Amino acid sequence: MIKHPCRSETCEGSKGRLSTYHTHTIVDLRTGPRHPSQTRGCRTPVPVFLPSFYPVPCLPATYMIEWRSVVDDPANTEVTLAGGNSNRVTRLGATVRRNTGPHTPAVHALLQHLERHGFTGSPRLLGVEGGREILSFIDGEAGTYPIKPAVQTTEALDTSVALLQRFHDATAGLALPDGWVDHQVAGTTSEVICHWDAAPYNIVYQGSRAVGLIDFDHAGPGRRIDDIAYLAYRLAPLCADTNLNAGGWDTSVDRLGRLRRILRRYPSEHRTLIPDLVTDRLERMKHWILTRSAAGDPTVEVHIRENHVGIYAADQHFITSNRDTILSALQ
């Protein structure tokens, strides 16, 4: 325990006047309270802090019971979350657990940077335990396939685009430590940190409102248009007619109208690159799936089983066949 720095209920203010403060019993959190189960030693930062005149991070003891139950209730069952094709993702209480990897230091540096810069649309890093990172859970539901009607609304489209733009703005000028996954297009100059998988399944929605970005495993330097193009592919969507229904979309969806709306909300002087960026990206994705499958990687089994290679090939054909029409819509 530590005392209020004034060591009493009154202290002398900067102008010599005595000021009275409501006092609490203060818990020093530098030692990192242990997980309530006493079987794990995770140190977890606290979401509420007292004013800066306290010399260490601290929390009123009256909040501790609520904090510990919110951060990680051992009575909760650890459940696997939807998605996570290449990384098992589980939820325990108000936390999310994900496997670490070579990319982890760069991802953690990114998450900490976003928190420092006031970006509220990403998980908070809480620690690492047993080879897994511990993140805060963002309340809502990811826009997994088939896309639900709420995620097809113009509100979902607009808020998804705004969320991506705010993420980019928060990362301008950030240099990540080694380990980030290199997706940068050859011969281009980085503008921001890209998510590199900005799609509805990596966006958390509350109803039809996008509130959070998740899964930053592929994050790395790039141009804004690199993320915009992929989001447009997924949310316009720029996919083959034969793939619309399987993805949850009605065949009457106004793909070009939604594409124009995305670029009105997030303008880019490089917008005419979108058709080529998407087809090139899909080619790399197909190559990755086939290469990893040939190497016996079990994480791509779902991609093979669901014929993602065939889906991407059909979408490439759609974009190539309608390239002039798409470009006209982008003018």
XYZ file of C-alpha atoms in Angstrom:
331
model
C 0.000 0.000 0.000
C 1.062 3.613 -0.512
C -0.349 6.776 0.957
C -1.636 9.834 -0.848
C 1.478 11.899 -1.643
C 0.264 14.587 0.778
C 0.072 11.876 3.507
C -3.152 13.392 4.848
C -6.594 14.487 3.795
C -5.406 18.055 3.203
C -2.456 19.455 1.323
C -1.173 22.884 0.439
C -2.012 23.872 -3.123
C 0.267 25.731 -5.487
C -1.111 29.082 -4.287
C -0.724 28.335 -0.602
C -4.360 27.418 -0.015
C -5.295 24.222 1.787
C -7.292 21.858 -0.423
C -9.299 18.913 0.844
C -9.269 15.649 -1.120
C -11.465 12.594 -0.818
C -9.035 9.849 0.191
C -8.969 6.187 -0.843
C -6.936 3.226 0.195
C -4.521 2.899 -2.727
C -3.228 -0.346 -4.169
C 0.237 -0.229 -5.755
C -0.101 -2.067 -9.074
C 3.587 -2.136 -9.994
C 3.820 -5.624 -8.565
C 1.103 -6.844 -10.914
C -1.746 -8.586 -9.044
C -1.681 -12.278 -9.789
C -4.389 -14.042 -11.738
C -7.186 -14.908 -9.252
C -6.691 -18.621 -9.870
C -3.171 -18.220 -8.425
C -1.932 -20.575 -11.147
C -0.767 -17.921 -13.591
C 1.299 -14.805 -13.077
C -0.034 -12.477 -15.754
C 0.446 -8.781 -15.101
C -2.497 -6.810 -16.396
C -2.685 -3.022 -16.755
C -5.678 -1.295 -15.247
C -8.199 0.630 -17.353
C -8.795 3.349 -14.724
C -6.031 5.461 -13.146
C -6.060 8.216 -10.570
C -4.702 11.710 -11.454
C -1.077 12.181 -12.439
C 0.041 13.520 -9.069
C 0.187 9.925 -7.833
C 3.776 8.692 -8.154
C 2.916 5.187 -9.455
C 0.091 3.541 -11.430
C -2.577 2.896 -8.838
C -6.252 2.138 -8.373
C -8.604 2.712 -5.439
C -9.005 -0.540 -3.546
C -12.770 -0.124 -3.754
C -12.491 -0.796 -7.511
C -10.289 -3.861 -7.230
C -13.024 -6.482 -6.914
C -14.816 -5.164 -9.986
C -11.541 -4.858 -11.938
C -10.405 -8.397 -11.217
C -13.776 -9.867 -12.166
C -13.852 -7.896 -15.426
C -10.278 -8.538 -16.522
C -10.301 -12.278 -16.113
C -12.901 -14.312 -14.276
C -11.519 -17.845 -13.753
C -15.071 -19.154 -13.493
C -15.577 -18.373 -17.174
C -14.924 -21.081 -19.720
C -12.289 -20.410 -22.353
C -14.140 -20.566 -25.673
C -12.865 -20.496 -29.246
C -13.969 -17.453 -31.206
C -15.221 -17.541 -34.787
C -12.627 -16.935 -37.499
C -8.967 -17.320 -36.686
C -8.179 -19.518 -39.686
C -4.431 -19.223 -39.190
C -4.346 -18.594 -35.432
C -6.516 -20.109 -32.705
C -8.270 -17.307 -30.872
C -10.083 -17.856 -27.574
C -11.975 -15.712 -25.122
C -11.751 -15.936 -21.351
C -13.859 -13.399 -19.505
C -13.026 -9.937 -20.821
C -9.773 -11.111 -22.407
C -8.735 -12.715 -25.703
C -5.860 -15.196 -26.017
C -3.882 -15.631 -29.249
C -0.730 -17.545 -30.093
C 2.444 -15.501 -30.426
C 4.928 -15.700 -33.287
C 7.822 -13.878 -34.976
C 5.463 -10.982 -35.728
C 4.458 -10.505 -32.085
C 6.976 -7.794 -31.037
C 5.948 -5.636 -34.001
C 2.244 -6.184 -33.338
C 2.633 -5.335 -29.660
C 4.566 -2.179 -30.514
C 1.721 -1.223 -32.844
C -1.006 -1.870 -30.260
C 0.851 0.119 -27.615
C 1.379 2.976 -30.077
C -2.335 3.017 -30.919
C -3.248 3.138 -27.236
C -0.832 6.007 -26.573
C -2.264 7.963 -29.482
C -5.853 7.596 -28.349
C -7.062 5.188 -31.016
C -9.958 3.375 -29.359
C -10.693 0.915 -32.144
C -8.087 -1.727 -31.314
C -7.583 -4.242 -28.492
C -5.356 -3.282 -25.590
C -2.301 -5.414 -24.912
C -2.553 -6.888 -21.414
C 0.406 -9.260 -21.367
C 1.869 -12.557 -22.566
C 1.363 -15.890 -20.845
C 2.320 -19.411 -21.859
C 3.198 -18.458 -25.445
C -0.048 -16.573 -25.910
C -0.719 -12.859 -25.947
C -3.543 -11.548 -23.782
C -5.654 -8.777 -25.270
C -8.745 -6.922 -24.150
C -11.994 -8.144 -25.672
C -13.871 -5.660 -27.858
C -17.568 -6.089 -27.253
C -19.504 -6.822 -30.436
C -19.451 -9.324 -33.257
C -16.988 -9.748 -36.119
C -18.431 -9.594 -39.622
C -17.722 -13.206 -40.520
C -19.068 -14.933 -43.625
C -21.793 -15.206 -44.683
C -22.096 -11.465 -44.214
C -25.114 -10.595 -42.076
C -27.631 -7.951 -43.212
C -26.502 -5.504 -40.507
C -22.951 -5.537 -41.923
C -24.270 -4.874 -45.423
C -25.870 -1.555 -44.470
C -24.514 1.814 -45.518
C -23.870 2.589 -41.841
C -21.649 -0.483 -41.567
C -19.867 0.507 -44.780
C -19.318 4.106 -43.722
C -18.158 3.296 -40.196
C -15.827 0.557 -41.458
C -14.167 3.010 -43.832
C -13.941 5.687 -41.123
C -12.398 3.185 -38.709
C -9.748 2.215 -41.250
C -8.926 5.859 -41.950
C -8.564 6.642 -38.241
C -6.263 3.642 -37.871
C -4.086 4.863 -40.736
C -3.981 8.393 -39.364
C -2.850 7.089 -35.973
C 0.055 5.143 -37.500
C 1.523 7.770 -39.818
C 5.254 8.030 -39.141
C 5.411 4.908 -36.964
C 8.406 2.608 -37.484
C 7.798 -0.934 -36.256
C 10.518 -3.166 -34.809
C 11.712 -6.168 -36.790
C 9.312 -9.054 -37.265
C 6.453 -7.430 -39.159
C 5.130 -9.338 -42.154
C 6.283 -7.748 -45.402
C 3.363 -7.285 -47.807
C 4.572 -3.981 -49.220
C 4.250 -3.688 -52.986
C 7.670 -3.558 -54.650
C 8.771 -0.089 -55.680
C 6.300 1.742 -53.432
C 6.925 4.034 -50.491
C 5.252 3.420 -47.160
C 2.759 6.027 -45.955
C 1.307 4.368 -42.863
C 1.085 1.016 -41.132
C -1.430 -1.069 -43.050
C -3.573 -3.743 -41.493
C -3.146 -5.854 -44.643
C -6.286 -7.859 -43.871
C -8.844 -5.093 -43.434
C -12.049 -7.007 -44.034
C -15.390 -7.395 -42.233
C -14.215 -10.589 -40.507
C -11.500 -8.508 -38.820
C -13.864 -5.695 -37.881
C -16.024 -5.775 -34.748
C -19.547 -4.448 -35.191
C -22.101 -3.420 -32.634
C -25.241 -3.834 -34.679
C -24.399 -2.108 -37.942
C -21.686 0.141 -36.507
C -18.000 -0.729 -36.858
C -16.276 -0.179 -33.514
C -12.994 -2.092 -33.645
C -10.226 -3.586 -35.772
C -8.757 -6.935 -34.704
C -6.084 -9.440 -35.811
C -3.015 -7.359 -36.602
C -0.769 -10.351 -37.350
C -0.163 -9.138 -40.909
C 0.235 -5.445 -40.086
C 3.179 -3.686 -41.667
C 4.229 -0.678 -43.734
C 2.250 0.183 -46.839
C 0.131 2.768 -48.589
C -3.368 3.747 -47.570
C -4.710 2.520 -50.920
C -3.418 -0.994 -50.214
C -5.884 -1.366 -47.337
C -8.628 0.627 -49.060
C -8.488 -1.689 -52.085
C -8.830 -4.842 -50.009
C -11.650 -3.409 -47.912
C -13.422 -2.467 -51.142
C -12.957 -5.997 -52.459
C -14.632 -7.392 -49.355
C -17.310 -4.757 -48.725
C -18.340 -3.473 -52.177
C -17.949 -6.415 -52.821
C -15.844 -6.835 -55.974
C -16.598 -10.517 -56.340
C -17.997 -12.812 -59.008
C -21.757 -13.153 -59.360
C -21.435 -16.830 -58.487
C -19.817 -15.955 -55.140
C -22.335 -13.359 -53.975
C -24.916 -15.657 -52.394
C -22.321 -17.833 -50.658
C -20.883 -14.690 -49.110
C -24.280 -13.626 -47.818
C -24.887 -10.941 -50.449
C -27.966 -10.553 -52.601
C -27.300 -10.570 -56.340
C -28.945 -7.126 -56.564
C -26.259 -5.449 -54.424
C -25.001 -2.232 -56.037
C -21.322 -3.107 -56.088
C -20.179 -0.078 -58.089
C -22.312 2.288 -56.029
C -20.822 0.948 -52.822
C -17.323 1.189 -54.320
C -17.895 4.868 -55.156
C -19.205 5.437 -51.632
C -16.040 3.966 -50.112
C -13.857 6.323 -52.130
C -16.043 9.321 -51.303
C -15.612 8.528 -47.616
C -11.877 7.856 -47.943
C -10.557 9.643 -51.054
C -7.320 8.488 -52.658
C -5.396 9.803 -55.618
C -4.417 6.183 -56.264
C -8.002 4.887 -56.509
C -7.606 3.715 -60.124
C -5.059 1.168 -58.880
C -7.795 -0.768 -57.076
C -8.576 -3.377 -59.798
C -4.924 -4.314 -60.249
C -4.159 -4.218 -56.526
C -7.016 -6.597 -55.785
C -6.220 -9.103 -58.554
C -2.532 -9.099 -57.597
C -3.424 -9.573 -53.943
C -5.695 -12.500 -54.766
C -2.925 -14.097 -56.813
C -0.577 -13.913 -53.831
C -3.267 -15.374 -51.581
C -3.829 -18.290 -53.941
C -0.088 -18.955 -54.121
C 0.215 -18.850 -50.317
C -2.620 -21.350 -49.831
C -1.269 -23.801 -52.394
C 2.326 -23.494 -51.152
C 1.374 -23.991 -47.505
C -0.931 -26.869 -48.378
C 1.849 -28.620 -50.290
C 4.053 -28.186 -47.223
C 1.435 -29.895 -45.044
C 0.469 -26.781 -43.082
C -2.758 -27.636 -41.193
C -3.729 -23.960 -40.846
C -4.719 -23.834 -44.530
C -6.939 -26.923 -44.445
C -10.051 -24.759 -44.127
C -8.988 -22.735 -47.172
C -8.634 -25.903 -49.225
C -11.856 -27.409 -47.907
C -13.847 -24.288 -48.723
C -12.183 -23.898 -52.154
C -10.797 -20.427 -51.482
C -8.430 -20.792 -54.439
C -11.381 -21.317 -56.777
C -13.308 -18.451 -55.187
C -10.394 -16.050 -55.618
C -9.846 -17.161 -59.213
C -13.498 -16.429 -60.043
C -13.250 -13.015 -58.377
C -10.100 -12.238 -60.356
C -11.937 -13.108 -63.554
C -14.852 -10.841 -62.576
C -12.559 -7.876 -61.884
C -10.506 -8.385 -65.035
C -13.599 -8.763 -67.213
C -15.192 -5.644 -65.725
C -12.028 -3.603 -65.334
C -13.127 -0.714 -67.570
C -16.495 -0.462 -65.833
C -14.850 -0.458 -62.426
C -12.368 2.211 -63.516
C -15.202 4.375 -64.846
C -16.907 4.158 -61.472
C -13.683 5.334 -59.824
C -13.238 8.426 -61.984
